[in-house]
Amino acid sequence: MKRVSELVVLAVDLGGTSMKGALVTEHGATVATETRVTPENDIVDALIELLHSLEANASAQGMQVVAAGVVTPGIVDEHSGVVKYASNLGWLNKPLLQLLRARLDMPVAIGHDVRAAGLAEQLLGAARGAEEFVLIPIGTGVAAALVSSGETLTGATGAAGEFGHIPVVPGGELCLCGQRGCLEVYASGAGLARRYLARGGTELSSKQIVARLGTDPIADAVWTEAVQVLGQGLAIMTLLLDPRVIVIGGGFAHAGDALFTPLREALTAGLAWREAPRVVQALLGSEAGRIGASILAFRAAGRGDVVNGWPLAVEAA
Amino acid sequence: MKRVSELVVLAVDLGGTSMKGALVTEHGATVATETRVTPENDIVDALIELLHSLEANASAQGMQVVAAGVVTPGIVDEHSGVVKYASNLGWLNKPLLQLLRARLDMPVAIGHDVRAAGLAEQLLGAARGAEEFVLIPIGTGVAAALVSSGETLTGATGAAGEFGHIPVVPGGELCLCGQRGCLEVYASGAGLARRYLARGGTELSSKQIVARLGTDPIADAVWTEAVQVLGQGLAIMTLLLDPRVIVIGGGFAHAGDALFTPLREALTAGLAWREAPRVVQALLGSEAGRIGASILAFRAAGRGDVVNGWPLAVEAA
């Protein structure tokens, strides 16, 4: 009798720094991971090499690869599979789906990293059961996945969710994007570190700055401002989209109560006549993008239903 | 041979000042209108009286009423038909659908006035063919209908689209809602009139203030600020939702080029790396809410397809 081999997908979270690949089974188990440095040039060649390596790994384990899913930052059109713009990959109108299809003999899905992470948090993580929510990963920069009626909003050009660059302080501090007063100038890892230094502090990471809260007045000042601006941003998000829950991910979320207690207060204080939605920490962490890529891959293979059986993330004790 | 009577719906746009009712045929023709002052008390009784009067009118004309649609301001849950909060109707958790069903022998749809207007602009007006757009009526206050993938966003509690109250100027001028720096403090009919007076002007309507542009420095100053704040708001909307087109309605839209030329400039200047969506004037004007109510009514009757044959609004020459 022929043994029925396990179905797997190739999932890659392609970032400006690293390409995080994995083999994920139809039962949601990650049976292999492979992470490589993202090269400066020929990124697509390197990506395909990684995908082929994962594929070979699956074959060696007797597993059947049914599809591949790749998620990237930037402005991504999921339907056409074109990455319209990704500054940290140096891509402009890169027809990624077409390029991968030409060299992979399987269905391929292209997704946006943050929106894919939102999908993962929605199906398996902190936004479970919410038809209306936003995921806001706050790392070096800030983005957002917006989900309404269970569907992730992509926008007319694939550029929805640029929460980090909404103008919140008219005539405010200059952002790398060229505008003034963007949210992430104040409320991001890079913004916090830059502002700490500008106020006379030393060169510290946002994590180190958070560790000094309560003992370092400069840390307290820039953190308070970050939380205020973020609270303003969450108020804007709440008034426009009316989410059931706001999920905060990325490095900032690791600040725990130092973030969530004053942030919830700021949001509540910023809403006049309506209740604030719940504000909670993401559960899938830095794995969310790759898990999202694997979900997209199973969908591309026509097997999106397998996700119903996957293990759910639980809150750390 | 029995004559087949024309199908009509009862459509009412219920506002704080007036109740605008109409009979709308399956061909999109308004064959009767009836507008009454909204009473201070017993609004539901007055509404039902208006609906019964419209129904009698239809019978007298030999028309067959198939459904009723009523749209209201406030926080409206279209699914349950409950108006959760409407300050200018004095309503809190009003089970409008249930109340109307008990006294009308036909299918009933409850909608939100601005979202219904967005639906009308989408199917028949300025947003025709756009799957991704926002409608922003700017009158005394400011609201918004947000449409993504052709679906109007309602949010988790029916409160999506509160664009007038997004905080855009931290610590800014006080809003009637109790918060500071809301968009409509600066960029609304009431806001403009209030700020014109506060700067030493006389008591004028926003229309009169617009008429003085170029000859009245105070008018120029408050208008410029209104346009800047509105441009900031549209930049926020664009970065979050990535609409194909932004439709501006209400009294402000009648300012024409005095609004649209500087507003488009402000929006373009406020976006760093992406193109601005089109910004256009609404086509259905103050009829949009009632037309939207009639569309919802035909949908409630299971005849939503009739709208495909309705006449399209055209731009004024």
XYZ file of N, CA and C in Angstrom, chain B residues 38-225:
564
model
N -39.148 67.334 11.772
C -38.949 66.299 12.795
C -39.393 66.862 14.139
N -40.359 66.219 14.790
C -40.807 66.751 16.082
C -39.759 66.508 17.178
N -39.919 67.203 18.274
C -38.957 67.014 19.366
C -39.203 65.706 20.104
N -40.501 65.337 20.189
C -40.849 64.088 20.878
C -41.622 63.173 19.933
N -41.784 61.944 20.319
C -42.567 60.973 19.553
C -42.148 60.931 18.085
N -40.838 60.905 17.871
C -40.323 60.924 16.497
C -40.774 59.684 15.735
N -40.777 58.525 16.427
C -41.146 57.288 15.737
C -42.600 57.347 15.267
N -43.493 57.898 16.113
C -44.892 58.037 15.698
C -45.003 58.913 14.455
N -44.275 60.026 14.463
C -44.313 60.942 13.313
C -43.754 60.272 12.066
N -42.718 59.480 12.268
C -42.105 58.764 11.144
C -43.091 57.760 10.544
N -43.777 57.032 11.428
C -44.738 56.037 10.943
C -45.905 56.719 10.246
N -46.317 57.872 10.754
C -47.377 58.641 10.098
C -46.943 59.039 8.684
N -45.704 59.487 8.569
C -45.169 59.861 7.249
C -45.143 58.651 6.319
N -44.714 57.514 6.841
C -44.651 56.296 6.024
C -46.049 55.864 5.575
N -47.016 55.954 6.502
C -48.389 55.591 6.149
C -48.955 56.546 5.097
N -48.618 57.808 5.215
C -49.080 58.802 4.242
C -48.496 58.502 2.860
N -47.218 58.158 2.821
C -46.590 57.797 1.551
C -47.233 56.536 0.972
N -47.545 55.599 1.868
C -48.158 54.341 1.439
C -49.541 54.597 0.835
N -50.308 55.489 1.479
C -51.635 55.826 0.968
C -51.525 56.493 -0.407
N -50.541 57.332 -0.525
C -50.268 58.012 -1.793
C -49.997 56.990 -2.901
N -49.199 55.985 -2.584
C -48.879 54.940 -3.563
C -50.146 54.177 -3.964
N -50.955 53.815 -2.966
C -52.199 53.090 -3.246
C -53.097 53.912 -4.163
N -53.198 55.204 -3.862
C -54.047 56.098 -4.661
C -53.581 56.137 -6.109
N -52.286 55.964 -6.315
C -51.729 55.973 -7.670
C -51.716 54.575 -8.287
N -52.273 53.598 -7.543
C -52.313 52.235 -8.071
C -50.963 51.544 -8.089
N -50.080 51.993 -7.195
C -48.750 51.389 -7.147
C -48.666 50.403 -5.991
N -47.791 49.407 -6.164
C -47.647 48.385 -5.132
C -46.385 48.630 -4.304
N -46.574 48.885 -3.002
C -45.433 49.144 -2.124
C -44.809 47.816 -1.706
N -43.501 47.653 -1.953
C -42.856 46.373 -1.630
C -41.963 46.432 -0.392
N -41.578 47.630 0.028
C -40.708 47.718 1.210
C -40.548 49.164 1.621
N -39.957 49.349 2.824
C -39.637 50.697 3.297
C -38.180 50.742 3.722
N -37.551 51.890 3.482
C -36.163 52.101 3.912
C -36.065 53.417 4.659
N -35.469 53.380 5.837
C -35.306 54.600 6.633
C -33.841 54.731 7.017
N -33.256 55.899 6.738
C -31.866 56.129 7.148
C -31.837 57.236 8.186
N -30.935 57.096 9.131
C -30.828 58.057 10.234
C -29.361 58.414 10.483
N -29.119 59.536 11.152
C -27.749 59.843 11.574
C -27.414 59.022 12.826
N -26.201 59.191 13.301
C -25.814 58.574 14.563
C -25.063 57.273 14.380
N -25.105 56.456 15.404
C -24.445 55.156 15.373
C -25.519 54.118 15.118
N -25.476 53.543 13.917
C -26.565 52.696 13.459
C -26.045 51.286 13.179
N -26.692 50.305 13.770
C -26.376 48.916 13.465
C -27.383 48.439 12.411
N -26.919 48.388 11.157
C -27.820 48.039 10.057
C -28.393 46.632 10.205
N -27.618 45.734 10.786
C -28.049 44.336 10.862
C -29.203 44.166 11.848
N -29.027 44.726 13.041
C -30.088 44.590 14.041
C -31.148 45.675 13.856
N -30.813 46.731 13.097
C -31.768 47.816 12.912
C -31.935 48.684 14.143
N -30.906 48.680 14.998
C -30.951 49.498 16.213
C -30.120 50.772 16.008
N -30.720 51.908 16.312
C -29.961 53.161 16.337
C -29.380 53.285 17.736
N -28.091 53.037 17.834
C -27.493 52.949 19.162
C -27.380 54.304 19.836
N -27.099 55.302 19.028
C -26.962 56.642 19.588
C -27.128 57.650 18.472
N -28.042 58.597 18.649
C -28.201 59.687 17.680
C -28.529 60.938 18.467
N -27.526 61.782 18.680
C -27.685 62.954 19.555
C -28.795 63.874 19.060
N -28.867 64.124 17.741
C -29.873 65.091 17.292
C -31.260 64.490 17.101
N -31.439 63.226 17.442
C -32.781 62.655 17.537
C -33.116 62.338 18.998
N -32.108 62.473 19.852
C -32.305 62.156 21.262
C -32.507 60.672 21.509
N -31.905 59.845 20.646
C -32.120 58.403 20.721
C -30.931 57.671 21.312
N -31.234 56.718 22.159
C -30.219 55.829 22.704
C -30.785 54.405 22.610
N -30.079 53.548 21.883
C -30.527 52.158 21.701
C -31.993 52.045 21.282
N -32.353 52.784 20.253
C -33.728 52.758 19.737
C -33.853 51.585 18.756
N -34.724 50.589 19.082
C -34.873 49.411 18.193
C -35.779 49.750 17.015
N -35.308 50.602 16.132
C -36.143 51.203 15.091
C -36.756 50.156 14.153
N -35.928 49.178 13.770
C -36.434 48.144 12.857
C -37.630 47.419 13.466
N -37.477 47.028 14.716
C -38.532 46.299 15.437
C -39.803 47.150 15.566
N -39.620 48.442 15.900
C -40.761 49.346 16.053
C -41.509 49.535 14.740
N -40.749 49.649 13.632
C -41.401 49.853 12.330
C -42.055 48.568 11.835
N -41.378 47.451 12.054
C -41.943 46.165 11.612
C -43.276 45.885 12.281
N -43.391 46.293 13.548
C -44.619 46.032 14.299
C -45.797 46.808 13.727
N -45.486 47.868 12.998
C -46.583 48.736 12.537
C -46.633 48.914 11.022
N -45.762 48.229 10.309
C -45.805 48.262 8.835
C -45.828 46.833 8.334
N -46.693 46.566 7.396
C -46.832 45.195 6.903
C -45.989 45.002 5.639
N -44.670 45.144 5.807
C -43.770 45.017 4.648
C -42.334 44.878 5.151
N -41.424 44.429 4.304
C -40.027 44.391 4.708
C -39.513 45.818 4.973
N -38.661 45.951 5.969
C -38.125 47.269 6.335
C -36.599 47.189 6.419
N -35.926 48.209 5.903
C -34.468 48.313 6.047
C -34.139 49.574 6.827
N -33.208 49.443 7.771
C -32.707 50.608 8.504
C -31.263 50.838 8.052
N -30.917 52.082 7.791
C -29.548 52.377 7.366
C -29.013 53.626 8.029
N -27.744 53.873 7.792
C -27.090 55.074 8.296
C -27.098 56.101 7.171
N -27.483 57.335 7.488
C -27.689 58.315 6.408
C -26.466 58.501 5.510
N -25.299 58.656 6.124
C -24.111 58.937 5.305
C -23.649 57.689 4.554
N -23.740 56.523 5.194
C -23.356 55.304 4.476
C -24.334 55.029 3.327
N -25.610 55.323 3.554
C -26.594 55.139 2.480
C -26.318 56.117 1.338
N -25.922 57.336 1.683
C -25.560 58.316 0.656
C -24.335 57.825 -0.121
N -23.399 57.213 0.579
C -22.216 56.647 -0.084
C -22.608 55.559 -1.062
N -23.557 54.728 -0.656
C -24.052 53.671 -1.540
C -24.660 54.272 -2.804
N -25.438 55.350 -2.626
C -26.069 56.010 -3.774
C -25.012 56.628 -4.694
N -24.020 57.297 -4.120
C -22.955 57.887 -4.948
C -22.153 56.797 -5.660
N -22.038 55.651 -5.004
C -21.284 54.538 -5.584
C -22.023 53.928 -6.776
N -23.332 53.773 -6.640
C -24.093 53.099 -7.693
C -24.522 54.050 -8.802
N -24.784 55.316 -8.430
C -25.398 56.229 -9.405
C -24.669 57.556 -9.550
N -23.716 57.848 -8.671
C -23.159 59.201 -8.628
C -21.663 59.297 -8.912
N -20.982 60.095 -8.093
C -19.608 60.493 -8.385
C -18.584 59.377 -8.182
N -18.957 58.332 -7.446
C -18.001 57.257 -7.180
C -18.283 56.037 -8.041
N -19.036 56.250 -9.113
C -19.464 55.136 -9.954
C -18.274 54.315 -10.440
N -18.371 53.013 -10.275
C -17.319 52.128 -10.761
C -16.162 51.998 -9.791
N -16.134 52.809 -8.729
C -15.032 52.710 -7.776
C -15.375 51.684 -6.707
N -14.499 50.715 -6.545
C -14.678 49.699 -5.503
C -14.131 50.211 -4.167
N -13.260 51.212 -4.269
C -12.588 51.749 -3.085
C -12.762 53.260 -3.095
N -13.603 53.778 -2.242
C -13.757 55.232 -2.179
C -14.280 55.655 -0.825
N -14.210 56.951 -0.581
C -14.849 57.503 0.606
C -15.721 58.666 0.175
N -16.859 58.798 0.833
C -17.731 59.959 0.651
C -17.670 60.758 1.939
N -17.372 62.048 1.806
C -17.282 62.907 2.986
C -18.235 64.084 2.820
N -19.434 63.994 3.415
C -20.341 65.144 3.394
C -19.899 66.144 4.468
N -19.667 67.384 4.044
C -19.249 68.423 4.984
C -20.350 69.466 5.044
N -21.149 69.400 6.099
C -22.200 70.379 6.312
C -21.921 71.075 7.627
N -22.940 71.134 8.486
C -22.731 71.669 9.834
C -21.602 70.893 10.507
N -21.667 69.580 10.403
C -20.597 68.703 10.888
C -20.008 67.926 9.731
N -19.194 66.932 10.075
C -18.492 66.149 9.052
C -18.624 64.668 9.369
N -18.974 63.862 8.376
C -18.989 62.414 8.559
C -18.303 61.780 7.366
N -18.345 60.465 7.274
C -17.758 59.802 6.108
C -18.353 58.420 5.936
N -18.528 58.037 4.677
C -18.848 56.646 4.339
C -17.593 56.067 3.711
N -17.127 54.932 4.240
C -15.903 54.302 3.758
C -16.283 53.040 3.000
N -15.846 52.930 1.752
C -16.194 51.767 0.949
C -14.922 51.069 0.478
N -14.837 49.788 0.781
C -13.677 49.001 0.387
C -14.158 47.714 -0.277
N -13.560 47.365 -1.416
C -14.006 46.203 -2.196
C -15.516 46.254 -2.439
N -16.019 47.450 -2.634
C -17.432 47.619 -2.929
C -18.354 47.554 -1.730
N -17.810 47.254 -0.553
C -18.634 47.119 0.657
C -18.428 48.314 1.586
N -19.543 48.811 2.123
C -19.467 49.912 3.065
C -19.039 49.395 4.431
N -18.008 50.017 4.994
C -17.531 49.582 6.304
C -18.456 50.123 7.387
N -18.907 49.253 8.264
C -19.771 49.695 9.356
C -19.053 49.657 10.701
N -18.027 48.833 10.805
C -17.311 48.712 12.067
C -17.966 47.725 13.003
N -17.297 47.496 14.138
C -17.761 46.479 15.088
C -19.060 46.889 15.767
N -19.283 48.196 15.939
C -20.483 48.649 16.658
C -21.346 49.578 15.812
N -21.108 49.598 14.492
C -21.897 50.471 13.623
C -21.430 51.908 13.629
N -20.249 52.170 14.202
C -19.803 53.550 14.401
C -18.653 53.958 13.483
N -18.369 53.178 12.449
C -17.259 53.537 11.548
C -17.561 54.830 10.813
N -16.495 55.552 10.441
C -16.644 56.737 9.598
C -16.799 58.056 10.328
N -16.451 58.097 11.613
C -16.584 59.354 12.373
C -15.404 60.278 12.067
N -15.310 60.638 10.800
C -14.186 61.430 10.302
C -14.134 62.828 10.936
N -15.296 63.399 11.243
C -15.335 64.748 11.802
C -14.674 64.866 13.163
N -14.550 63.739 13.861
C -14.007 63.801 15.218
C -12.629 63.177 15.350
N -11.975 62.887 14.231
C -10.599 62.403 14.389
C -9.754 63.568 14.904
N -8.879 63.269 15.887
C -8.041 64.328 16.458
C -6.872 64.642 15.527
N -6.862 65.865 14.983
C -5.816 66.215 14.022
C -4.877 67.314 14.530
N -5.324 68.048 15.541
C -4.465 69.098 16.105
C -4.343 68.840 17.611
N -3.231 68.187 18.042
C -3.085 67.874 19.472
C -3.222 69.143 20.319
N -4.078 69.081 21.325
C -4.286 70.240 22.187
C -4.942 71.414 21.474
N -5.612 71.170 20.378
C -6.223 72.225 19.570
C -7.504 72.774 20.173
N -8.276 73.469 19.337
C -9.501 74.118 19.827
C -10.539 73.085 20.272
N -11.358 73.511 21.232
C -12.351 72.633 21.841
C -13.504 72.341 20.874
N -13.903 71.081 20.849
C -15.029 70.655 20.011
C -16.264 70.495 20.902
N -17.434 70.569 20.310
C -18.666 70.351 21.068
C -18.708 68.968 21.691
N -17.954 68.029 21.103
C -17.954 66.655 21.621
C -17.184 66.535 22.931
N -16.443 67.592 23.278
C -15.687 67.563 24.525
C -14.195 67.339 24.318
N -13.817 66.886 23.128
C -12.397 66.688 22.831
C -11.809 67.964 22.222
N -10.503 67.970 22.096
C -9.820 69.105 21.462
C -9.254 68.695 20.110
N -9.255 69.648 19.174
C -8.548 69.448 17.911
C -9.202 68.497 16.943
N -10.518 68.248 17.089
C -11.234 67.417 16.115
C -11.237 68.128 14.752
N -11.246 67.339 13.709
C -11.230 67.892 12.352
C -12.364 68.888 12.128
N -13.579 68.570 12.601
C -14.706 69.443 12.264
C -14.733 70.746 13.054
N -13.858 70.859 14.072
C -13.710 72.150 14.745
C -13.236 73.196 13.730
N -12.412 72.740 12.770
C -11.805 73.651 11.794
C -12.494 73.586 10.434
N -12.855 72.380 10.018
C -13.280 72.180 8.636
C -14.723 71.704 8.540
N -15.661 72.556 8.965
C -17.092 72.261 8.834
C -17.813 73.597 8.754
N -19.081 73.560 8.374
C -19.844 74.789 8.304
C -19.900 75.499 9.648
N -20.235 74.740 10.685
C -20.333 75.333 12.017
C -18.974 75.821 12.500
N -17.943 75.031 12.237
C -16.592 75.393 12.667
C -16.119 76.674 11.992
N -16.375 76.767 10.697
C -15.947 77.935 9.937
C -16.632 79.197 10.465
N -17.958 79.097 10.658
C -18.721 80.259 11.137
C -18.256 80.684 12.531
N -18.042 79.693 13.391
C -17.611 79.980 14.759
C -16.232 80.645 14.770
N -15.321 80.127 13.952
C -13.952 80.655 13.940
C -13.900 82.036 13.284
N -14.751 82.267 12.301
C -14.817 83.575 11.638
C -15.244 84.637 12.661
N -16.249 84.285 13.441
C -16.748 85.193 14.482
C -15.680 85.435 15.545
N -15.016 84.367 15.955
C -14.008 84.472 17.015
C -12.817 85.331 16.592
N -12.568 85.399 15.288
C -11.447 86.220 14.797
C -11.835 87.684 14.587
N -13.045 88.037 14.959
C -13.462 89.428 14.820
C -14.419 89.668 13.665
N -14.826 88.600 12.991
C -15.797 88.755 11.906
C -17.211 88.868 12.452
N -18.169 89.016 11.560
C -19.572 89.081 11.983
C -20.191 87.691 11.912
N -21.461 87.609 12.271
C -22.132 86.312 12.270
C -22.568 85.961 10.843
N -21.839 85.108 10.194
C -22.120 84.744 8.804
C -22.215 83.233 8.671
N -22.914 82.786 7.630
C -22.938 81.357 7.326
C -21.652 80.999 6.590
N -21.346 79.709 6.529
C -20.122 79.306 5.827
C -20.211 79.690 4.343
N -21.413 79.662 3.790
C -21.602 80.060 2.398
C -21.240 81.539 2.202
N -21.685 82.368 3.149
C -21.368 83.799 3.073
C -19.877 84.051 3.250
N -19.270 83.245 4.112
C -17.822 83.397 4.332
C -17.072 83.049 3.056
N -17.472 81.967 2.401
C -16.824 81.557 1.151
C -16.994 82.645 0.083
N -18.160 83.298 0.076
C -18.418 84.353 -0.911
C -17.480 85.547 -0.725
N -16.907 85.684 0.469
C -16.022 86.819 0.747
C -14.552 86.511 0.511
N -14.256 85.304 0.084
C -12.844 84.941 -0.124
C -12.208 85.887 -1.135
N -10.992 86.312 -0.828
C -10.265 87.213 -1.725
C -10.495 88.675 -1.412
N -11.545 88.968 -0.622
C -11.808 90.377 -0.292
C -11.857 90.586 1.220
N -11.888 89.492 1.963
C -12.030 89.573 3.419
C -10.911 88.738 4.059
N -9.905 89.402 4.650
C -8.748 88.672 5.196
C -9.126 87.644 6.265
N -10.152 87.936 7.055
C -10.544 86.965 8.089
C -11.125 85.723 7.415
N -11.968 85.949 6.404
C -12.523 84.812 5.660
C -11.391 83.993 5.039
N -10.436 84.688 4.422
C -9.301 83.984 3.809
C -8.546 83.140 4.839
N -8.344 83.722 6.018
C -7.548 83.034 7.043
C -8.239 81.763 7.542
N -9.516 81.874 7.898
C -10.191 80.679 8.448
C -10.418 79.630 7.363
N -10.626 80.082 6.138
C -10.813 79.128 5.031
C -9.514 78.375 4.744
N -8.399 79.120 4.722
C -7.103 78.488 4.482
C -6.829 77.426 5.544
N -7.128 77.757 6.796
C -6.915 76.788 7.873
C -7.843 75.582 7.730
